[in-house]
PDB file of C-alpha atoms in Angstrom:
ATOM      1  CA  VAL A   1     -12.714  12.552  14.213  1.00 88.00           C
ATOM      2  CA  ASP A   2     -13.397   9.225  15.940  1.00 91.00           C
ATOM      3  CA  ALA A   3     -10.163   9.537  17.905  1.00 93.00           C
ATOM      4  CA  ALA A   4     -11.118  13.029  19.083  1.00 90.00           C
ATOM      5  CA  TRP A   5     -14.548  11.852  20.267  1.00 94.00           C
ATOM      6  CA  SER A   6     -12.887   8.919  22.028  1.00 94.00           C
ATOM      7  CA  ILE A   7     -10.496  11.238  23.896  1.00 94.00           C
ATOM      8  CA  LEU A   8     -13.380  13.494  24.880  1.00 95.00           C
ATOM      9  CA  GLN A   9     -15.517  10.560  26.022  1.00 95.00           C
ATOM     10  CA  ASN A  10     -12.620   9.200  28.117  1.00 96.00           C
ATOM     11  CA  GLY A  11     -12.228  12.597  29.759  1.00 96.00           C
ATOM     12  CA  LEU A  12     -15.937  12.766  30.556  1.00 97.00           C
ATOM     13  CA  THR A  13     -15.851   9.376  32.295  1.00 96.00           C
ATOM     14  CA  ASP A  14     -12.485   9.762  34.047  1.00 96.00           C
ATOM     15  CA  LYS A  15     -12.265   9.064  37.797  1.00 97.00           C
ATOM     16  CA  SER A  16     -10.827  12.530  38.322  1.00 96.00           C
ATOM     17  CA  ALA A  17     -13.494  15.191  38.725  1.00 96.00           C
ATOM     18  CA  ASP A  18     -11.002  17.784  37.464  1.00 95.00           C
ATOM     19  CA  LYS A  19     -10.523  15.876  34.202  1.00 96.00           C
ATOM     20  CA  ARG A  20     -14.277  15.415  33.832  1.00 96.00           C
ATOM     21  CA  ALA A  21     -14.782  19.150  34.388  1.00 95.00           C
ATOM     22  CA  LYS A  22     -12.149  20.023  31.768  1.00 95.00           C
ATOM     23  CA  ALA A  23     -13.649  17.624  29.240  1.00 96.00           C
ATOM     24  CA  THR A  24     -17.104  19.044  29.946  1.00 96.00           C
ATOM     25  CA  HIS A  25     -15.713  22.543  29.495  1.00 95.00           C
ATOM     26  CA  ALA A  26     -14.409  21.517  26.065  1.00 95.00           C
ATOM     27  CA  LEU A  27     -17.942  20.610  24.942  1.00 95.00           C
ATOM     28  CA  ARG A  28     -18.764  24.310  24.639  1.00 94.00           C
ATOM     29  CA  LEU A  29     -16.517  24.395  21.581  1.00 94.00           C
ATOM     30  CA  LEU A  30     -19.042  22.252  19.687  1.00 95.00           C
ATOM     31  CA  PRO A  31     -22.053  24.518  19.096  1.00 95.00           C
ATOM     32  CA  HIS A  32     -25.290  23.022  17.816  1.00 93.00           C
ATOM     33  CA  ASN A  33     -23.844  19.523  18.004  1.00 96.00           C
ATOM     34  CA  PRO A  34     -26.438  16.995  19.237  1.00 96.00           C
ATOM     35  CA  ARG A  35     -23.793  14.538  20.426  1.00 96.00           C
ATOM     36  CA  ALA A  36     -21.982  17.199  22.469  1.00 96.00           C
ATOM     37  CA  GLN A  37     -25.309  18.448  23.833  1.00 97.00           C
ATOM     38  CA  ASN A  38     -26.236  14.949  24.978  1.00 97.00           C
ATOM     39  CA  LEU A  39     -22.879  14.539  26.725  1.00 97.00           C
ATOM     40  CA  ALA A  40     -23.245  17.905  28.465  1.00 97.00           C
ATOM     41  CA  GLU A  41     -26.751  16.997  29.610  1.00 97.00           C
ATOM     42  CA  LYS A  42     -25.390  13.768  31.100  1.00 97.00           C
ATOM     43  CA  SER A  43     -22.708  15.798  32.884  1.00 97.00           C
ATOM     44  CA  LEU A  44     -25.446  17.853  34.563  1.00 97.00           C
ATOM     45  CA  ARG A  45     -26.027  14.733  36.705  1.00 97.00           C
ATOM     46  CA  ASP A  46     -22.369  14.288  37.700  1.00 97.00           C
ATOM     47  CA  SER A  47     -21.623  13.846  41.404  1.00 96.00           C
ATOM     48  CA  ASN A  48     -19.160  16.777  41.326  1.00 96.00           C
ATOM     49  CA  ALA A  49     -20.491  20.344  41.383  1.00 93.00           C
ATOM     50  CA  ASP A  50     -17.660  21.697  39.217  1.00 93.00           C
ATOM     51  CA  VAL A  51     -18.554  19.234  36.472  1.00 96.00           C
ATOM     52  CA  ARG A  52     -22.248  20.131  36.749  1.00 96.00           C
ATOM     53  CA  ALA A  53     -21.418  23.853  36.564  1.00 94.00           C
ATOM     54  CA  GLN A  54     -19.249  23.310  33.484  1.00 95.00           C
ATOM     55  CA  ALA A  55     -22.071  21.315  31.884  1.00 97.00           C
ATOM     56  CA  ALA A  56     -24.614  24.050  32.556  1.00 96.00           C
ATOM     57  CA  ALA A  57     -22.283  26.687  31.115  1.00 94.00           C
ATOM     58  CA  ALA A  58     -21.445  24.538  28.084  1.00 96.00           C
ATOM     59  CA  LEU A  59     -25.106  24.067  27.190  1.00 97.00           C
ATOM     60  CA  GLY A  60     -25.552  27.823  27.004  1.00 95.00           C
ATOM     61  CA  ASP A  61     -22.371  28.416  25.053  1.00 94.00           C
ATOM     62  CA  MET A  62     -23.224  25.722  22.527  1.00 96.00           C
ATOM     63  CA  GLY A  63     -26.689  27.176  21.960  1.00 96.00           C
ATOM     64  CA  ALA A  64     -28.543  24.106  23.191  1.00 96.00           C
ATOM     65  CA  THR A  65     -31.965  25.736  23.475  1.00 96.00           C
ATOM     66  CA  SER A  66     -33.709  22.364  23.731  1.00 97.00           C
ATOM     67  CA  SER A  67     -31.801  21.763  26.996  1.00 97.00           C
ATOM     68  CA  GLN A  68     -33.705  24.527  28.802  1.00 97.00           C
ATOM     69  CA  PRO A  69     -35.857  22.125  30.857  1.00 97.00           C
ATOM     70  CA  LYS A  70     -32.698  20.409  32.107  1.00 97.00           C
ATOM     71  CA  LEU A  71     -31.103  23.753  32.900  1.00 96.00           C
ATOM     72  CA  GLU A  72     -34.236  24.797  34.781  1.00 94.00           C
ATOM     73  CA  GLU A  73     -33.900  21.595  36.808  1.00 94.00           C
ATOM     74  CA  ALA A  74     -30.242  22.522  37.496  1.00 94.00           C
ATOM     75  CA  LEU A  75     -31.521  25.707  39.168  1.00 90.00           C
ATOM     76  CA  LYS A  76     -32.547  23.440  42.067  1.00 88.00           C
ATOM     77  CA  ASP A  77     -28.967  22.216  42.570  1.00 89.00           C
ATOM     78  CA  GLY A  78     -27.597  22.575  46.086  1.00 83.00           C
ATOM     79  CA  ASP A  79     -24.420  24.280  44.866  1.00 85.00           C
ATOM     80  CA  LEU A  80     -24.563  27.991  44.049  1.00 82.00           C
ATOM     81  CA  LYS A  81     -22.040  27.823  41.207  1.00 85.00           C
ATOM     82  CA  VAL A  82     -24.216  25.273  39.388  1.00 90.00           C
ATOM     83  CA  VAL A  83     -27.281  27.453  39.881  1.00 86.00           C
ATOM     84  CA  VAL A  84     -25.497  30.560  38.579  1.00 85.00           C
ATOM     85  CA  ALA A  85     -24.054  28.677  35.574  1.00 90.00           C
ATOM     86  CA  ALA A  86     -27.506  27.316  34.715  1.00 93.00           C
ATOM     87  CA  ALA A  87     -29.036  30.783  35.170  1.00 89.00           C
ATOM     88  CA  ASN A  88     -26.450  32.316  32.881  1.00 89.00           C
ATOM     89  CA  SER A  89     -27.197  29.767  30.164  1.00 93.00           C
ATOM     90  CA  LEU A  90     -30.931  30.345  30.566  1.00 93.00           C
ATOM     91  CA  TYR A  91     -30.258  34.085  30.374  1.00 90.00           C
ATOM     92  CA  LEU A  92     -28.572  33.542  27.002  1.00 91.00           C
ATOM     93  CA  PHE A  93     -31.815  31.905  25.857  1.00 95.00           C
ATOM     94  CA  LYS A  94     -33.870  34.773  27.348  1.00 91.00           C
ATOM     95  CA  ASN A  95     -35.592  32.294  29.649  1.00 93.00           C
ATOM     96  CA  PRO A  96     -37.490  34.079  32.489  1.00 88.00           C
ATOM     97  CA  ALA A  97     -36.232  31.549  35.071  1.00 88.00           C
ATOM     98  CA  ALA A  98     -32.794  33.165  34.838  1.00 87.00           C
ATOM     99  CA  TYR A  99     -34.193  36.464  36.059  1.00 83.00           C
ATOM    100  CA  ASP A 100     -35.599  34.758  39.155  1.00 83.00           C
ATOM    101  CA  VAL A 101     -32.088  33.689  40.110  1.00 82.00           C
ATOM    102  CA  TYR A 102     -30.568  37.106  39.509  1.00 80.00           C
ATOM    103  CA  TYR A 103     -33.394  38.769  41.431  1.00 81.00           C
ATOM    104  CA  ALA A 104     -32.764  36.464  44.385  1.00 80.00           C
ATOM    105  CA  LEU A 105     -29.022  37.107  44.263  1.00 76.00           C
ATOM    106  CA  LEU A 106     -29.506  40.864  44.101  1.00 73.00           C
ATOM    107  CA  THR A 107     -32.209  41.297  46.720  1.00 73.00           C
ATOM    108  CA  GLY A 108     -31.833  38.215  48.898  1.00 68.00           C
ATOM    109  CA  GLU A 109     -35.549  37.632  48.325  1.00 64.00           C
ATOM    110  CA  ARG A 110     -37.401  35.280  46.055  1.00 59.00           C
ATOM    111  CA  LYS A 111     -39.920  36.203  43.405  1.00 53.00           C
ATOM    112  CA  ARG A 112     -41.609  32.826  43.874  1.00 52.00           C
ATOM    113  CA  PRO A 113     -42.008  30.829  47.104  1.00 49.00           C
ATOM    114  CA  GLY A 114     -39.610  27.932  47.540  1.00 50.00           C
ATOM    115  CA  PHE A 115     -37.153  29.195  44.956  1.00 49.00           C
ATOM    116  CA  LEU A 116     -33.423  29.199  45.767  1.00 53.00           C
ATOM    117  CA  GLN A 117     -33.776  29.072  49.549  1.00 53.00           C
ATOM    118  CA  SER A 118     -30.760  26.874  50.241  1.00 53.00           C
ATOM    119  CA  GLN A 119     -28.614  28.771  47.746  1.00 53.00           C
ATOM    120  CA  LEU A 120     -29.508  32.107  49.325  1.00 55.00           C
ATOM    121  CA  GLN A 121     -28.166  30.815  52.628  1.00 55.00           C
ATOM    122  CA  THR A 122     -24.767  30.617  50.901  1.00 53.00           C
ATOM    123  CA  LEU A 123     -24.860  34.401  50.438  1.00 54.00           C
ATOM    124  CA  LYS A 124     -24.838  34.834  54.200  1.00 53.00           C
ATOM    125  CA  ASP A 125     -21.538  32.915  54.556  1.00 55.00           C
ATOM    126  CA  LYS A 126     -18.607  35.205  53.683  1.00 55.00           C
ATOM    127  CA  LYS A 127     -16.161  32.319  53.227  1.00 58.00           C
ATOM    128  CA  GLN A 128     -18.543  30.560  50.829  1.00 57.00           C
ATOM    129  CA  ILE A 129     -18.958  33.774  48.820  1.00 56.00           C
ATOM    130  CA  GLU A 130     -15.201  34.295  48.619  1.00 53.00           C
ATOM    131  CA  LYS A 131     -14.764  30.680  47.475  1.00 56.00           C
ATOM    132  CA  PHE A 132     -17.520  31.082  44.886  1.00 53.00           C
ATOM    133  CA  MET A 133     -16.053  34.342  43.575  1.00 52.00           C
ATOM    134  CA  PHE A 134     -12.575  32.864  43.332  1.00 49.00           C
ATOM    135  CA  GLU A 135     -13.862  29.803  41.459  1.00 51.00           C
ATOM    136  CA  ALA A 136     -16.057  31.890  39.184  1.00 49.00           C
ATOM    137  CA  GLY A 137     -13.281  34.379  38.502  1.00 48.00           C
ATOM    138  CA  ILE A 138     -15.284  37.321  39.816  1.00 45.00           C
ATOM    139  CA  GLY A 139     -13.064  40.084  41.021  1.00 42.00           C
ATOM    140  CA  PHE A 140     -10.234  39.012  43.280  1.00 42.00           C
ATOM    141  CA  VAL A 141      -7.460  40.642  41.272  1.00 43.00           C
ATOM    142  CA  PRO A 142      -6.614  44.106  42.627  1.00 41.00           C
ATOM    143  CA  PHE A 143      -5.293  45.390  39.313  1.00 40.00           C
ATOM    144  CA  GLY A 144      -6.228  45.297  35.644  1.00 41.00           C
ATOM    145  CA  GLY A 145      -8.322  48.458  35.689  1.00 44.00           C
ATOM    146  CA  MET A 146     -10.295  47.811  38.853  1.00 41.00           C
ATOM    147  CA  GLY A 147     -10.279  50.913  41.007  1.00 44.00           C
ATOM    148  CA  LEU A 148      -8.920  50.770  44.532  1.00 41.00           C
ATOM    149  CA  GLU A 149     -12.281  51.795  45.950  1.00 48.00           C
ATOM    150  CA  ALA A 150     -13.991  48.923  44.114  1.00 46.00           C
ATOM    151  CA  TRP A 151     -11.351  46.485  45.362  1.00 41.00           C
ATOM    152  CA  GLU A 152     -11.794  47.669  48.951  1.00 48.00           C
ATOM    153  CA  GLN A 153     -15.571  47.273  48.668  1.00 48.00           C
ATOM    154  CA  LEU A 154     -15.175  43.734  47.317  1.00 47.00           C
ATOM    155  CA  THR A 155     -12.895  42.691  50.155  1.00 49.00           C
ATOM    156  CA  ARG A 156     -15.234  44.272  52.728  1.00 56.00           C
ATOM    157  CA  ASP A 157     -18.375  42.703  51.282  1.00 56.00           C
ATOM    158  CA  PRO A 158     -17.752  39.988  48.666  1.00 53.00           C
ATOM    159  CA  THR A 159     -21.469  39.728  47.887  1.00 58.00           C
ATOM    160  CA  THR A 160     -21.150  43.113  46.151  1.00 57.00           C
ATOM    161  CA  ALA A 161     -19.658  41.535  43.024  1.00 58.00           C
ATOM    162  CA  ILE A 162     -22.371  38.907  42.817  1.00 60.00           C
ATOM    163  CA  ARG A 163     -25.062  41.521  43.286  1.00 61.00           C
ATOM    164  CA  ALA A 164     -23.486  43.758  40.653  1.00 61.00           C
ATOM    165  CA  VAL A 165     -23.551  40.929  38.110  1.00 62.00           C
ATOM    166  CA  ALA A 166     -27.158  40.148  39.058  1.00 63.00           C
ATOM    167  CA  ALA A 167     -28.178  43.805  38.667  1.00 60.00           C
ATOM    168  CA  GLU A 168     -26.552  43.948  35.237  1.00 64.00           C
ATOM    169  CA  LYS A 169     -28.520  40.880  34.092  1.00 65.00           C
ATOM    170  CA  LEU A 170     -31.794  42.210  35.500  1.00 62.00           C
ATOM    171  CA  VAL A 171     -31.669  45.292  33.297  1.00 63.00           C
ATOM    172  CA  THR A 172     -33.442  43.293  30.584  1.00 71.00           C
ATOM    173  CA  ASP A 173     -35.961  41.537  32.872  1.00 67.00           C
ATOM    174  CA  PRO A 174     -39.450  42.258  31.535  1.00 68.00           C
ATOM    175  CA  ASP A 175     -41.097  41.574  34.914  1.00 68.00           C
ATOM    176  CA  PRO A 176     -42.448  44.836  36.431  1.00 63.00           C
ATOM    177  CA  LYS A 177     -41.574  43.570  39.916  1.00 65.00           C
ATOM    178  CA  THR A 178     -37.887  43.937  39.047  1.00 57.00           C
ATOM    179  CA  SER A 179     -38.136  47.596  38.041  1.00 57.00           C
TER     180      SER A 179
END
């Protein structure tokens, strides 16, 4: 057990951001583990956005409900993938802050002033959206059950996939403004 923790700790502190991201990703396999939760929370402050996104996702997957304040802080990150990963984890905890993110992604508007402004600018840049979708694994494979019409829509307007995911999450939003 000590050797395994040592390997994981070395991965989390490696010079390579890719290795840190992979080690952070592995933390999600340790649900309800305070040590793993602490390491993931530390990774939320990493200089690399991929590592921060993996940390935000891991906290949700491991059921770290006490990390919600840190995930809410991650919603202010300048990188959209970190914001979406944090929102998804907060969504798993039924935290209302997640719905604010999905509302903004779906409508391009904010429920609250000052929320997500810089991230929403990313939605106006087609290349940034395509990069985000590729990294997040959202819909760039023109087979596997996806209809041709859906594929054509995605390549015409890549924000469609992001908005579709946001709409799906908003189905359970209790806020009347969303209805």
